[in-house]
Structures are given as structure tokens and as C-alpha cells.
Amino acid sequence: MDILQCVIDKKELTPQELVKLYDYDLFTLGEVADKIRQEKFQKQVFFNINRHINPSNICSDVCKFCAFSASRKNPNAYEMSLEEIMQNVEEAHKKGAKEVHIVSSHSPNYTYEWYMGMFKEIKKAFPSLHIKAMTAAEVDYFSRKFGKSYSQVLEDMILSGVDSMPGGGAEIFDEGIRAIICQGKVKSNEWLEIHSLWHKMGRHSNATMLFGHIEERVHRIEHILRLKQMQNTQNGGGYNAFIPLLYQKENNYLNVKHFPSAQEILKTIAISRILLDNIPHIKAYWATLGLNLALVAQEFGADDIDGTIQVESIQSRAGAKSANGVELEDLVYKIKDAGFSPVERDSLYHIIKVY
Ligand code: V47
């Protein structure tokens, strides 16, 4: 059976059948993925001017892949005050950021009111700034810690000024793998439920997949299929982008010795584009891939690269070269040099400027 042709013909296949997509050579997969990408977005590469803010790294959870958490291998514990966070936001705004991406550890110290109050302060001071904040893992943590339903937490986020949700905390949905790499964290069903509730409230989010650690190819396929299925349901339709996050192996407890090859990485991105015909954008997150591979990924189905970031603390602690973000000028230059058209977008993919 020609599995790739079956997928193109929109035939329903099992994960065990779909995993055979990896047996095709990279260029065959790339050609199909690129055709879909070009039909949707031609030669555009989307990015935004954004700033990542991580209020604290003191974490109640024990995810083995994490090098950011001060409760694991990071000796530099910190906790930002509201004043410090506001200084960060102001600086970002001055540098042209249209979005702040706020994700924290599961801090045992911040109160619910303090956290929601932080969003309110940001929105009050910078009403035009898009707040992308709170992964589903954080929503689940808040719900358990403060005895509130998911809906209550999500409603409070909206009332406090959160505009959209990032895709973090999804890791890999397979519960067997989750039990090894992130026991105690939000379960896959709950992760999906939280995003579904958020979409039902008329809001958008992204979805990530952490790959290249101890998971198998079939787990990636299953992960992608569960997102595809949810996006198809009545409450779905709210995912803007799928983001395959390449695992970074330093300074953590997972003890993965090897990085996947560029071929395996690009095949994973191409397969994501081919299978996820109902999620508009595939983001090649440059902080995990490196800027050059993220640009090559644009020829294999990806159409987005994330943004300037300014400060990056999660992946860089685990070995990525992304600690200081990337200058807008360099990003634009590299996208053009790769033969693409750099398109600055807002957080919901409205075009702001074509460079
Ligand atoms: O969920 C943690 C990942 C994620 C490692 O929605 C690691 O636009 C690689 O979700 N190697 C948080 N990854 C970041 C995230 C994100 C990033 C950029 C854009 C968006 C978006 C979302 O970081 C976590 C976890 O999967 N992570 N440790 C590591 N060692």
C-alpha cells in the first residue's frame, strides 16, 4: 500500500500504518509538505516581535527533561517581583514587541490573585500588547492548587487580560512516556480538555509536541492524530499553530545521549504538515532547531519561525543557543537569504508588515 498516496487521498489510517511515512525519503515527504505549505502561504515566513517572560523557575513538578526548574539541575533559583515583570514588559514594548509570552514554573509561592493581578497590570499599562500566557499545565496546576475548576481559571484569565494560550505542557501525549518524563504533570486528556474549553470560549491557542527524547515515532503520530481529531470537533478549530519542539539534552535528568539527525527532524516536520491539514500553521521554533535548520524546515512544511523572543530561558538552559533571542534585522536578513518573504504577524496571524 502506498501510505503517502492514501494520506493525500484523505483515507483513514491507523498510527501503525501512518508511522510508515517515515520510510519515505526526506525529499519525497518534503515535496508533498512543501506543496501544501506553498498552496496556503506561498513563500511567506511568519514571525512576530515578541518577548518571553518566565516569572519564576522554582517548581513543584519534577519533569525529567527540564533544565529550567531550580528544583532540578538549575542552581540559580529566582522569583520575579511584579515590578521586575513590569520593567521587562516596558522594555519589550519599547523594543517594538507586540506580544509577551508569559510561562512560569509551577511555583509554590505565587498566589492566584497575585498571578491574575500581574496580567491585569500588564493589560492596564499596555492595552495593545497581546498577552499569550499560561500553558494548560499551569492551568491544571492552578486548578488543583487553588481548588478551582478549569473553566473558572480560564474565565479569570480572560477577565485579567490573557488573550491566547501557548502550546506548552503537551510534551508527548502517550501516558507511558509521560509517566517516565513528567510524572505528576497534567495528563494528556486534561491537556486537551483545557484547550477545548478555551476554544469554546472563543479563544485561540497553540499545541506543542516535545520530540527526540525517549519517545518512538508512533507516539509522535498518535500525538498529531489526537490534535487533529480535537481540531475537527465542535469545540475545536481554535489551534493556530502546531509546534514540534526538538528536545535539548543538557543539564537535565533524562540521560538521552543522542540528538535525532536533521533528516529525522525534517521528516517529523514534513509529516506534521501532511497530517495536520486542519491546523493552519506549522511553527519551526528556531530556539530548539537553531535558526538555520528552522529556515531549512520552511522548505519541508513549516511556515512560521516564532519571533525575536529577546530573552529565552527554558531551552537555552538545556543547551540551545537562544538565550538572547535574535535581532529583528538578522532574522529578516536570514529569511530573505533563504529565499523567503519575511512577514511580521500579530499573535493571531494577521499580517502587520511584509519586509
Ligand atoms: O512544554 C522544556 C519545553 C515547553 C525542554 O505556543 C523543552 O507559541 C526542549 O511551549 N528541550 C515550553 N524543550 C515552551 C513552549 C513554547 C515555546 C515557543 C512557542 C510556544 C507557542 C510555546 O518547553 C515545555 C516543554 O515541552 N521544554 N524542557 C528541553 N530540555
XYZ file of C-alpha atoms and ligand atoms in Angstrom:
385
model
C 0.000 0.000 0.000
C 1.301 3.473 -0.870
C 0.702 5.101 2.520
C 1.644 8.589 1.342
C -0.844 8.392 -1.541
C -3.514 7.160 0.896
C -2.865 10.192 3.133
C -3.038 12.537 0.144
C -6.336 10.862 -0.804
C -7.562 11.502 2.784
C -8.036 7.807 3.619
C -8.299 6.952 7.326
C -5.222 5.073 8.504
C -4.058 3.739 11.848
C -0.991 5.142 13.657
C 0.810 1.841 12.898
C 0.181 2.396 9.191
C 0.993 6.106 9.300
C 4.316 5.535 11.021
C 5.481 4.046 7.697
C 5.535 7.615 6.371
C 8.978 7.801 7.977
C 10.152 5.106 5.497
C 9.802 7.547 2.595
C 12.898 9.520 1.771
C 13.092 13.077 3.019
C 12.658 14.701 -0.384
C 9.506 12.754 -1.224
C 7.930 13.836 2.079
C 9.326 17.340 1.651
C 7.820 17.749 -1.806
C 4.325 16.860 -0.565
C 4.648 19.010 2.569
C 6.035 21.959 0.602
C 3.187 21.783 -1.906
C 0.656 22.090 0.952
C 2.679 24.916 2.512
C 3.024 26.827 -0.767
C -0.688 26.482 -1.558
C -1.512 28.029 1.814
C 1.232 30.614 2.250
C 3.397 30.739 -0.893
C 6.884 31.922 0.099
C 5.872 33.735 3.291
C 7.704 33.011 6.540
C 5.744 34.298 9.522
C 7.323 35.687 12.671
C 6.414 38.115 15.410
C 8.211 40.636 17.578
C 7.772 39.150 20.992
C 9.297 38.772 24.412
C 9.352 35.649 26.552
C 8.951 36.249 30.283
C 9.313 33.412 32.791
C 8.348 34.824 36.212
C 9.985 32.069 38.264
C 11.896 28.797 37.957
C 11.014 27.427 41.392
C 8.829 24.460 40.508
C 6.677 21.938 42.341
C 6.927 19.490 39.434
C 9.734 17.075 38.600
C 9.849 16.793 34.795
C 12.981 14.871 33.902
C 13.599 16.731 30.638
C 13.596 20.152 32.294
C 16.809 22.091 32.824
C 14.994 25.316 33.690
C 13.465 24.237 37.001
C 15.513 25.283 40.019
C 14.145 22.266 41.846
C 16.052 20.054 39.399
C 19.518 20.851 37.994
C 19.426 24.636 37.853
C 21.253 26.138 40.866
C 20.051 29.675 40.131
C 16.593 29.904 41.667
C 14.747 33.153 41.023
C 11.351 34.686 41.516
C 10.458 37.931 39.779
C 8.512 40.656 41.558
C 5.636 42.427 39.851
C 7.890 45.456 39.474
C 10.552 43.403 37.676
C 7.970 41.835 35.383
C 6.566 45.271 34.524
C 10.086 46.522 33.770
C 10.543 43.586 31.395
C 7.253 44.315 29.686
C 8.058 48.007 29.340
C 11.469 47.235 27.857
C 9.875 44.757 25.429
C 7.232 47.290 24.413
C 9.924 49.930 23.788
C 11.732 47.437 21.527
C 8.588 47.014 19.449
C 7.189 43.797 20.939
C 3.532 43.176 20.095
C 3.295 40.072 22.286
C 4.507 38.936 25.686
C 4.711 35.167 26.086
C 4.461 34.500 29.817
C 5.091 30.992 31.088
C 6.271 30.133 34.571
C 7.359 27.149 36.592
C 4.627 25.665 38.765
C 5.567 27.998 41.576
C 4.523 27.067 45.095
C 4.881 30.731 46.103
C 2.721 32.961 43.898
C -0.889 33.301 44.962
C -3.755 33.042 42.475
C -4.665 36.694 42.999
C -1.084 37.853 42.543
C -0.775 35.944 39.274
C -4.053 37.154 37.776
C -3.253 40.649 39.096
C 0.003 40.587 37.108
C -1.922 40.093 33.859
C -4.296 42.923 34.817
C -1.387 45.298 35.456
C 0.193 44.477 32.104
C -3.095 44.961 30.243
C -3.779 48.236 32.052
C -0.351 49.677 31.258
C -0.113 48.297 27.682
C -3.621 47.627 26.344
C -2.446 46.908 22.799
C 0.076 44.264 23.864
C -1.117 40.702 23.237
C -0.725 38.521 26.328
C -0.058 34.885 25.414
C 0.178 33.137 28.748
C -0.496 30.094 30.911
C 0.139 26.656 29.441
C -2.535 24.015 30.046
C -0.083 22.500 32.553
C -0.206 25.757 34.545
C -3.998 25.904 34.294
C -4.137 22.346 35.660
C -1.677 23.225 38.447
C -3.690 26.324 39.432
C -6.909 24.323 39.350
C -5.524 21.677 41.723
C -3.650 24.083 43.998
C -6.406 26.646 44.407
C -9.428 24.325 44.164
C -10.943 25.918 41.064
C -12.435 24.265 38.001
C -10.604 24.567 34.687
C -13.405 26.805 33.396
C -13.060 29.115 36.382
C -9.306 29.509 35.860
C -9.781 30.123 32.132
C -12.542 32.671 32.734
C -10.343 34.511 35.253
C -7.514 34.543 32.719
C -9.817 36.205 30.208
C -11.080 38.732 32.775
C -7.470 39.511 33.688
C -6.391 40.217 30.108
C -4.895 36.966 28.786
C -5.544 36.892 25.037
C -4.311 33.490 23.930
C -2.673 30.377 25.331
C 0.721 28.988 24.343
C 1.089 25.346 23.413
C 3.413 24.202 26.183
C 2.979 21.278 28.547
C 1.742 18.875 25.861
C 5.111 17.098 25.789
C 4.163 13.741 24.243
C 0.596 12.555 24.874
C 1.434 8.860 25.362
C 0.822 8.227 29.082
C 3.526 5.533 29.315
C 6.160 8.045 28.175
C 4.621 10.817 30.305
C 4.958 8.601 33.387
C 8.712 8.492 32.778
C 9.451 12.039 31.659
C 6.899 14.193 33.501
C 5.051 12.240 36.135
C 2.597 14.341 38.130
C 2.101 16.867 35.339
C -1.239 17.441 33.598
C -2.417 14.257 31.832
C -2.979 14.207 28.083
C -6.802 14.071 28.304
C -6.834 17.058 30.636
C -4.382 18.991 28.466
C -6.754 18.520 25.525
C -9.818 19.293 27.654
C -8.343 22.620 28.822
C -7.616 23.700 25.245
C -11.065 22.568 24.180
C -12.694 24.678 26.932
C -10.544 27.642 25.942
C -11.572 27.301 22.298
C -15.196 27.024 23.372
C -14.744 30.446 24.994
C -13.840 31.754 21.541
C -10.110 31.917 22.205
C -7.091 30.585 20.318
C -4.065 28.573 21.348
C -1.121 26.612 20.015
C -0.117 22.997 20.510
C 3.405 21.689 21.028
C 4.983 18.238 20.888
C 8.300 17.544 22.596
C 10.176 15.012 20.449
C 13.619 13.485 20.080
C 13.967 12.035 23.593
C 12.731 8.547 24.589
C 9.516 8.529 22.581
C 9.074 6.390 19.468
C 7.890 7.564 16.077
C 4.468 6.027 16.623
C 3.983 8.211 19.730
C 4.537 11.310 17.607
C 1.970 10.092 15.076
C -0.562 9.371 17.842
C 0.068 12.820 19.347
C -0.535 14.521 15.999
C -3.693 12.460 15.366
C -5.207 13.375 18.753
C -4.710 17.069 17.985
C -6.141 16.630 14.511
C -9.192 14.881 15.928
C -9.762 17.592 18.532
C -9.380 20.371 15.970
C -12.119 18.629 13.939
C -14.617 18.508 16.784
C -17.258 21.113 17.505
C -15.237 22.803 20.227
C -12.027 22.569 18.293
C -10.868 24.759 15.497
C -9.000 27.006 17.886
C -5.440 25.879 17.271
C -3.400 28.414 15.325
C -0.143 26.531 15.137
C 1.447 23.177 15.778
C 4.971 23.379 17.173
C 7.194 20.288 17.174
C 9.740 21.169 19.898
C 13.070 19.444 19.490
C 14.276 18.084 22.825
C 17.511 19.677 24.148
C 19.536 17.234 26.145
C 21.844 19.143 28.512
C 21.527 19.831 32.255
C 18.631 17.504 32.959
C 17.902 14.028 34.314
C 16.637 12.258 31.210
C 20.062 10.984 30.135
C 19.394 10.939 26.419
C 22.754 10.565 24.729
C 21.896 11.341 21.123
C 20.187 14.069 19.142
C 17.993 12.995 16.198
C 19.504 13.622 12.762
C 18.411 16.633 10.718
C 16.663 14.118 8.413
C 14.566 12.738 11.268
C 13.727 16.257 12.459
C 12.717 17.470 8.995
C 10.700 14.305 8.341
C 8.808 14.941 11.594
C 8.037 18.493 10.488
C 7.004 17.388 6.982
C 4.763 14.618 8.359
C 3.169 17.131 10.754
C 2.311 19.392 7.802
C 0.982 16.496 5.729
C -1.222 15.055 8.502
C -2.450 18.254 10.145
C -4.490 19.629 7.283
C -6.788 21.383 9.775
C -4.220 23.361 11.806
C -3.216 26.392 9.760
C 0.418 26.916 10.772
C 3.410 24.712 11.481
C 5.979 26.537 13.572
C 9.649 25.567 13.305
C 10.642 27.047 16.659
C 14.129 28.393 15.984
C 15.095 28.282 19.687
C 15.132 24.479 19.615
C 16.153 23.903 15.999
C 18.690 26.683 15.616
C 17.904 29.452 13.151
C 19.477 27.727 10.140
C 17.628 24.416 10.490
C 14.408 26.313 11.251
C 14.867 28.070 7.902
C 15.523 24.793 6.066
C 12.333 23.474 7.725
C 10.445 26.157 5.773
C 11.114 24.001 2.667
C 9.666 20.958 4.462
C 6.241 22.180 5.523
C 6.836 24.820 8.203
C 5.703 28.407 7.577
C 6.499 30.083 10.902
C 9.661 30.515 12.940
C 8.302 32.130 16.186
C 9.782 35.553 16.923
C 12.608 37.698 18.174
C 11.997 36.370 21.758
C 14.548 38.809 23.341
C 15.199 36.542 26.352
C 14.866 32.729 26.301
C 15.395 30.688 29.468
C 13.838 27.225 29.046
C 15.561 25.728 26.010
C 18.808 27.679 26.478
C 19.266 26.126 29.937
C 19.119 22.732 28.208
C 21.750 23.590 25.603
C 20.010 25.679 22.918
C 21.734 28.854 21.682
C 18.701 31.042 22.178
C 19.337 32.865 25.476
C 19.383 36.350 23.938
C 16.769 35.929 21.233
C 17.558 37.222 17.756
C 17.738 40.788 16.450
C 14.916 41.698 14.076
C 17.388 42.800 11.404
C 19.225 39.457 11.492
C 16.001 37.484 11.389
C 14.717 39.429 8.381
C 18.081 39.134 6.609
C 18.249 35.367 7.122
C 14.668 34.748 5.974
C 15.366 36.709 2.774
C 18.731 34.994 2.314
C 16.898 31.651 2.466
C 14.729 32.777 -0.469
C 11.564 33.537 1.506
C 9.489 36.619 2.222
C 9.656 37.745 5.890
C 6.161 38.549 7.172
C 5.693 40.101 10.593
C 2.396 38.867 12.035
C 0.460 39.504 15.182
C -0.243 36.687 17.615
C -3.352 35.612 15.693
C -1.587 35.642 12.324
C -2.908 38.942 10.970
C -0.224 40.435 8.747
C 1.474 43.535 10.198
C 4.318 44.119 7.778
C 5.984 42.424 4.828
C 9.714 43.215 4.861
O 6.222 22.479 27.418
C 11.247 22.012 28.437
C 9.634 22.517 26.554
C 7.958 23.967 26.589
C 12.921 21.288 27.272
O 2.882 28.379 21.920
C 11.950 21.747 26.398
O 3.890 29.734 20.572
C 13.249 21.204 24.602
O 5.711 25.580 24.950
N 14.212 20.712 25.412
C 7.601 25.401 26.851
N 12.099 21.711 25.062
C 7.836 26.242 25.610
C 6.634 26.289 24.725
C 6.562 27.225 23.580
C 7.712 27.746 23.029
C 7.597 28.622 21.962
C 6.377 28.985 21.442
C 5.226 28.456 22.005
C 3.914 28.878 21.470
C 5.308 27.558 23.070
O 9.368 23.868 26.592
C 7.532 22.925 27.565
C 8.482 21.809 27.252
O 7.926 20.925 26.309
N 10.924 22.146 27.152
N 12.482 21.484 28.535
C 14.097 20.734 26.748
N 15.040 20.201 27.515
